[in-house]
Coordinates of C-alpha atoms in Angstrom, one line a residue:
M300 CA 98.9 128.7 110.8
S301 CA 102.6 128.5 111.8
Y302 CA 104.1 125.4 113.3
Q303 CA 107.1 124.6 115.3
I304 CA 108.7 121.6 113.9
G305 CA 111.3 119.1 114.9
I306 CA 113.4 117.4 112.3
I307 CA 114.6 113.9 113.0
G308 CA 117.3 113.2 110.3
T309 CA 119.7 115.3 108.3
G310 CA 119.7 113.7 104.9
N311 CA 118.3 115.0 101.5
V312 CA 114.6 115.0 102.4
A313 CA 115.3 116.6 105.7
W314 CA 117.5 119.3 104.1
H315 CA 114.8 120.4 101.7
L316 CA 111.8 120.0 103.9
A317 CA 113.3 122.1 106.7
R318 CA 114.1 125.0 104.4
A319 CA 110.7 124.8 102.8
F320 CA 109.0 124.9 106.2
E321 CA 111.1 127.8 107.3
N322 CA 110.5 129.7 104.1
A323 CA 106.8 129.3 104.7
G324 CA 107.0 130.9 108.2
H325 CA 107.2 127.8 110.4
I326 CA 110.0 127.4 113.0
I327 CA 112.5 124.5 113.1
T328 CA 113.0 123.9 116.8
D329 CA 115.0 120.7 116.9
V330 CA 117.5 118.9 114.6
Y331 CA 118.5 115.2 115.4
N332 CA 121.3 113.1 114.2
R333 CA 123.0 110.4 116.1
D334 CA 126.3 112.2 115.1
V335 CA 125.8 115.5 116.9
S336 CA 128.4 117.3 114.8
K337 CA 126.1 116.5 111.7
A338 CA 123.1 117.9 113.6
K339 CA 125.1 121.0 114.6
H340 CA 126.1 121.6 110.9
F341 CA 122.6 121.2 109.8
A342 CA 121.0 123.4 112.5
L343 CA 123.4 126.4 111.6
D344 CA 121.0 127.3 108.7
F345 CA 118.1 127.8 111.1
F346 CA 117.4 130.6 113.5
N347 CA 116.0 128.6 116.5
A348 CA 117.1 125.0 115.8
Q349 CA 118.7 123.1 118.7
P350 CA 121.0 120.2 117.5
T351 CA 120.9 117.0 119.4
N352 CA 121.8 113.3 119.3
K353 CA 119.3 112.3 121.8
L354 CA 115.8 111.3 120.9
N355 CA 114.2 112.6 124.0
F356 CA 112.2 115.7 123.0
D357 CA 110.2 116.1 126.2
N358 CA 111.2 119.6 126.7
S359 CA 110.7 120.6 123.0
S360 CA 108.3 123.3 122.0
A361 CA 107.6 121.5 118.6
Q362 CA 104.1 120.4 117.7
I363 CA 105.1 118.2 114.7
F364 CA 108.1 116.0 114.4
I365 CA 109.2 114.9 110.9
L366 CA 111.0 111.6 110.8
A367 CA 113.1 111.9 107.7
V368 CA 115.4 108.9 107.9
S369 CA 116.1 105.8 105.7
D370 CA 113.2 103.5 105.3
D371 CA 114.7 100.6 107.3
A372 CA 115.4 102.9 110.2
I373 CA 111.9 104.1 110.7
A374 CA 110.5 101.2 112.7
E375 CA 113.8 101.0 114.6
I376 CA 113.9 104.7 115.7
A377 CA 110.2 105.3 116.3
P378 CA 109.9 103.5 119.6
E379 CA 113.0 105.3 121.0
I380 CA 111.5 108.7 120.5
T381 CA 110.1 110.6 123.5
L382 CA 107.6 113.3 122.5
P383 CA 105.9 116.3 124.1
E384 CA 102.2 115.7 125.1
N385 CA 99.9 115.7 122.0
A386 CA 102.9 116.1 119.5
I387 CA 102.5 114.6 116.0
L388 CA 105.1 112.2 114.5
A389 CA 105.1 111.6 110.8
H390 CA 107.6 109.8 108.6
T391 CA 108.3 110.8 105.0
S392 CA 108.7 107.5 103.2
G393 CA 106.8 106.5 100.1
S394 CA 107.2 102.7 100.6
V395 CA 106.9 102.2 104.3
A396 CA 103.4 101.8 105.9
M397 CA 102.2 104.2 108.6
S398 CA 102.0 101.1 110.8
A399 CA 105.9 101.3 111.1
L400 CA 105.3 104.1 113.7
G401 CA 103.0 101.8 115.7
Y402 CA 105.3 101.6 118.7
A403 CA 106.0 105.3 118.8
P404 CA 104.9 107.0 122.0
T405 CA 102.0 109.0 120.5
E406 CA 98.7 108.2 119.0
N407 CA 99.1 111.2 116.7
Q408 CA 101.0 109.3 113.9
G409 CA 101.1 110.2 110.2
V410 CA 102.9 110.2 106.9
F411 CA 104.1 113.3 105.1
Y412 CA 105.4 112.1 101.7
P413 CA 106.9 114.5 99.2
L414 CA 106.9 112.9 95.7
Q415 CA 110.3 114.2 94.4
T416 CA 113.8 113.2 94.1
F417 CA 116.1 115.4 96.2
S418 CA 119.8 116.3 96.2
K419 CA 121.4 118.5 98.8
G420 CA 122.2 121.9 97.3
K421 CA 119.9 121.4 94.3
A422 CA 116.9 123.8 94.7
V423 CA 113.4 122.6 94.0
D424 CA 110.1 124.4 93.6
F425 CA 108.0 122.9 96.5
S426 CA 104.9 124.4 95.3
E427 CA 104.8 122.1 92.4
I428 CA 105.7 118.9 94.4
P429 CA 102.9 116.5 95.2
I430 CA 102.7 115.7 99.0
G431 CA 100.8 112.6 100.1
I432 CA 99.3 112.8 103.6
E433 CA 98.1 109.9 105.8
A434 CA 97.1 110.1 109.5
E435 CA 95.9 108.0 112.3
N436 CA 93.3 110.5 113.4
K437 CA 91.5 113.6 112.3
M438 CA 93.5 116.1 114.3
T439 CA 96.8 114.8 112.8
E440 CA 95.3 114.8 109.4
N441 CA 94.2 118.3 109.7
A442 CA 97.7 119.5 110.9
L443 CA 99.6 117.6 108.3
D444 CA 97.3 118.8 105.6
S445 CA 97.6 122.4 106.7
L446 CA 101.5 122.1 107.0
A447 CA 101.7 120.5 103.5
K448 CA 99.4 123.2 101.9
S449 CA 101.7 125.8 103.4
I450 CA 104.6 124.7 101.0
S451 CA 102.7 122.9 98.2
N452 CA 99.8 123.4 95.9
K453 CA 99.5 119.6 95.3
V454 CA 98.4 117.9 98.5
Q455 CA 96.5 114.7 98.5
L456 CA 95.3 112.2 101.2
M457 CA 96.5 108.6 100.3
D458 CA 96.7 105.4 102.3
S459 CA 99.8 103.3 102.6
R460 CA 98.8 101.0 99.7
D461 CA 98.3 103.9 97.3
R462 CA 101.5 105.4 98.4
R463 CA 103.4 102.2 97.9
T464 CA 102.0 102.0 94.3
I465 CA 103.0 105.5 93.6
H466 CA 106.5 104.9 95.0
L467 CA 106.9 101.8 92.8
A468 CA 105.8 103.7 89.7
A469 CA 108.3 106.6 90.7
V470 CA 111.2 104.1 90.8
F471 CA 110.5 103.1 87.2
A472 CA 110.0 106.7 86.1
C473 CA 112.9 108.2 88.1
N474 CA 115.4 105.7 89.4
F475 CA 115.4 103.3 86.5
T476 CA 115.3 106.0 83.9
N477 CA 118.2 107.9 85.5
H478 CA 120.2 104.6 85.5
L479 CA 119.6 104.2 81.8
F480 CA 120.9 107.7 81.4
T481 CA 124.0 106.5 83.1
I482 CA 124.4 103.5 80.8
S483 CA 123.9 105.8 77.8
K484 CA 126.7 108.0 79.0
G485 CA 129.0 105.1 79.4
I486 CA 128.3 103.8 75.9
L487 CA 129.1 107.2 74.5
E488 CA 132.2 107.8 76.6
N489 CA 133.6 104.4 75.5
R490 CA 133.9 106.1 72.0
N491 CA 134.9 109.5 73.5
L492 CA 131.5 111.0 72.6
N493 CA 129.8 113.6 74.8
F494 CA 126.6 112.8 76.7
G495 CA 125.5 116.3 76.0
L496 CA 124.7 115.1 72.5
L497 CA 121.6 113.4 73.9
E498 CA 120.3 116.4 75.8
P499 CA 117.8 117.6 73.1
L500 CA 116.5 114.2 72.7
I501 CA 116.0 113.6 76.4
I502 CA 114.2 116.9 76.8
E503 CA 111.9 116.3 73.8
T504 CA 111.2 112.6 74.9
L505 CA 110.2 113.8 78.4
S506 CA 108.2 116.8 77.1
K507 CA 106.3 114.6 74.6
S508 CA 105.6 111.8 77.1
L509 CA 104.0 114.2 79.4
E510 CA 102.2 116.0 76.7
I511 CA 100.6 113.1 74.7
G512 CA 101.2 110.2 77.1
P513 CA 104.1 107.7 77.2
N514 CA 102.2 105.0 75.1
N515 CA 101.7 107.6 72.2
A516 CA 105.3 108.9 72.6
Q517 CA 107.0 105.5 72.2
T518 CA 109.3 105.2 69.2
G519 CA 112.4 103.2 68.4
P520 CA 113.4 99.9 66.8
A521 CA 111.5 97.6 69.2
K522 CA 108.3 99.6 68.7
R523 CA 108.8 99.4 64.9
G524 CA 109.8 95.7 64.9
D525 CA 113.1 96.6 63.2
F526 CA 114.9 93.3 64.2
E527 CA 118.0 94.1 62.1
T528 CA 118.7 97.2 64.0
L529 CA 118.0 95.4 67.3
D530 CA 120.4 92.6 66.3
N531 CA 123.1 95.2 65.4
H532 CA 122.8 96.9 68.7
F533 CA 122.9 93.6 70.6
Q534 CA 126.1 92.7 68.8
T535 CA 127.6 96.1 69.6
L536 CA 127.0 95.3 73.3
S537 CA 128.6 91.8 73.1
S538 CA 131.6 92.9 75.2
N539 CA 129.2 93.9 78.0
P540 CA 126.8 91.0 78.6
D541 CA 125.0 92.8 81.6
I542 CA 124.2 95.9 79.6
A543 CA 123.3 93.7 76.6
E544 CA 120.8 91.8 78.7
I545 CA 119.2 95.0 79.8
Y546 CA 118.9 96.0 76.2
R547 CA 117.4 92.6 75.3
S548 CA 114.9 92.5 78.2
I549 CA 113.6 96.0 77.7
S550 CA 113.4 95.7 73.9
Q551 CA 111.4 92.4 74.1
N552 CA 109.0 94.1 76.7
I553 CA 108.4 96.8 74.2
I554 CA 107.8 94.3 71.4
D555 CA 105.3 92.3 73.5
F556 CA 103.5 95.4 74.8
Y557 CA 102.9 97.0 71.4
S558 CA 102.2 93.7 69.7
E559 CA 99.1 93.3 71.9
E560 CA 97.6 96.7 70.9

């Protein structure tokens, strides 16, 4: 089934979802940003999209509205939206409960959560991206499920508590890991060394972790109990106490974790 869809927000998630929806045969009817120039720029990529900086969608033909804004803006924006009769409103957050839409002017509320990190201009294969669905009623659930399955092969019903747990785990697996890459890059660049040296190691580490499980893939001086190497590393970081503390804390956690096995 083809849906007509309104996109509220023009950030990274909105950018990728709108393109995935249109590529799957759906129609983007409306694009909202409080800065209408941003809405106009976003809408240029779609055949039928009407840009707007107003949250009154009474005259829209959209059946589903995707609220793809920052987490702290969801509860603030939802009550200000005016929707066509029987329209569905779904936010895209992993950490915000569906109840944040409670004051929106529709009973057809839900969540459409794509479990992926998005950057504008960086293509992703949506067919492999898990999408979590939650809905206030069966009609909304069926529609969001159908929409999700039109772009992804990995659609799952999940409640707000499960979604929050998944989002927390994703922060460790994605955001924290990437920040550690940034720290590694800085350590190398301080000695005029190229971060590309670590590329084969990073690829193998991720591949092995997914293949045999992260517990079995763990290596390194903390896992081995090599305290001499740990002390040497800690001394090397003495000029940067913040990074040294991250090293100490993670190393101690690894030591504690594997000493209990």
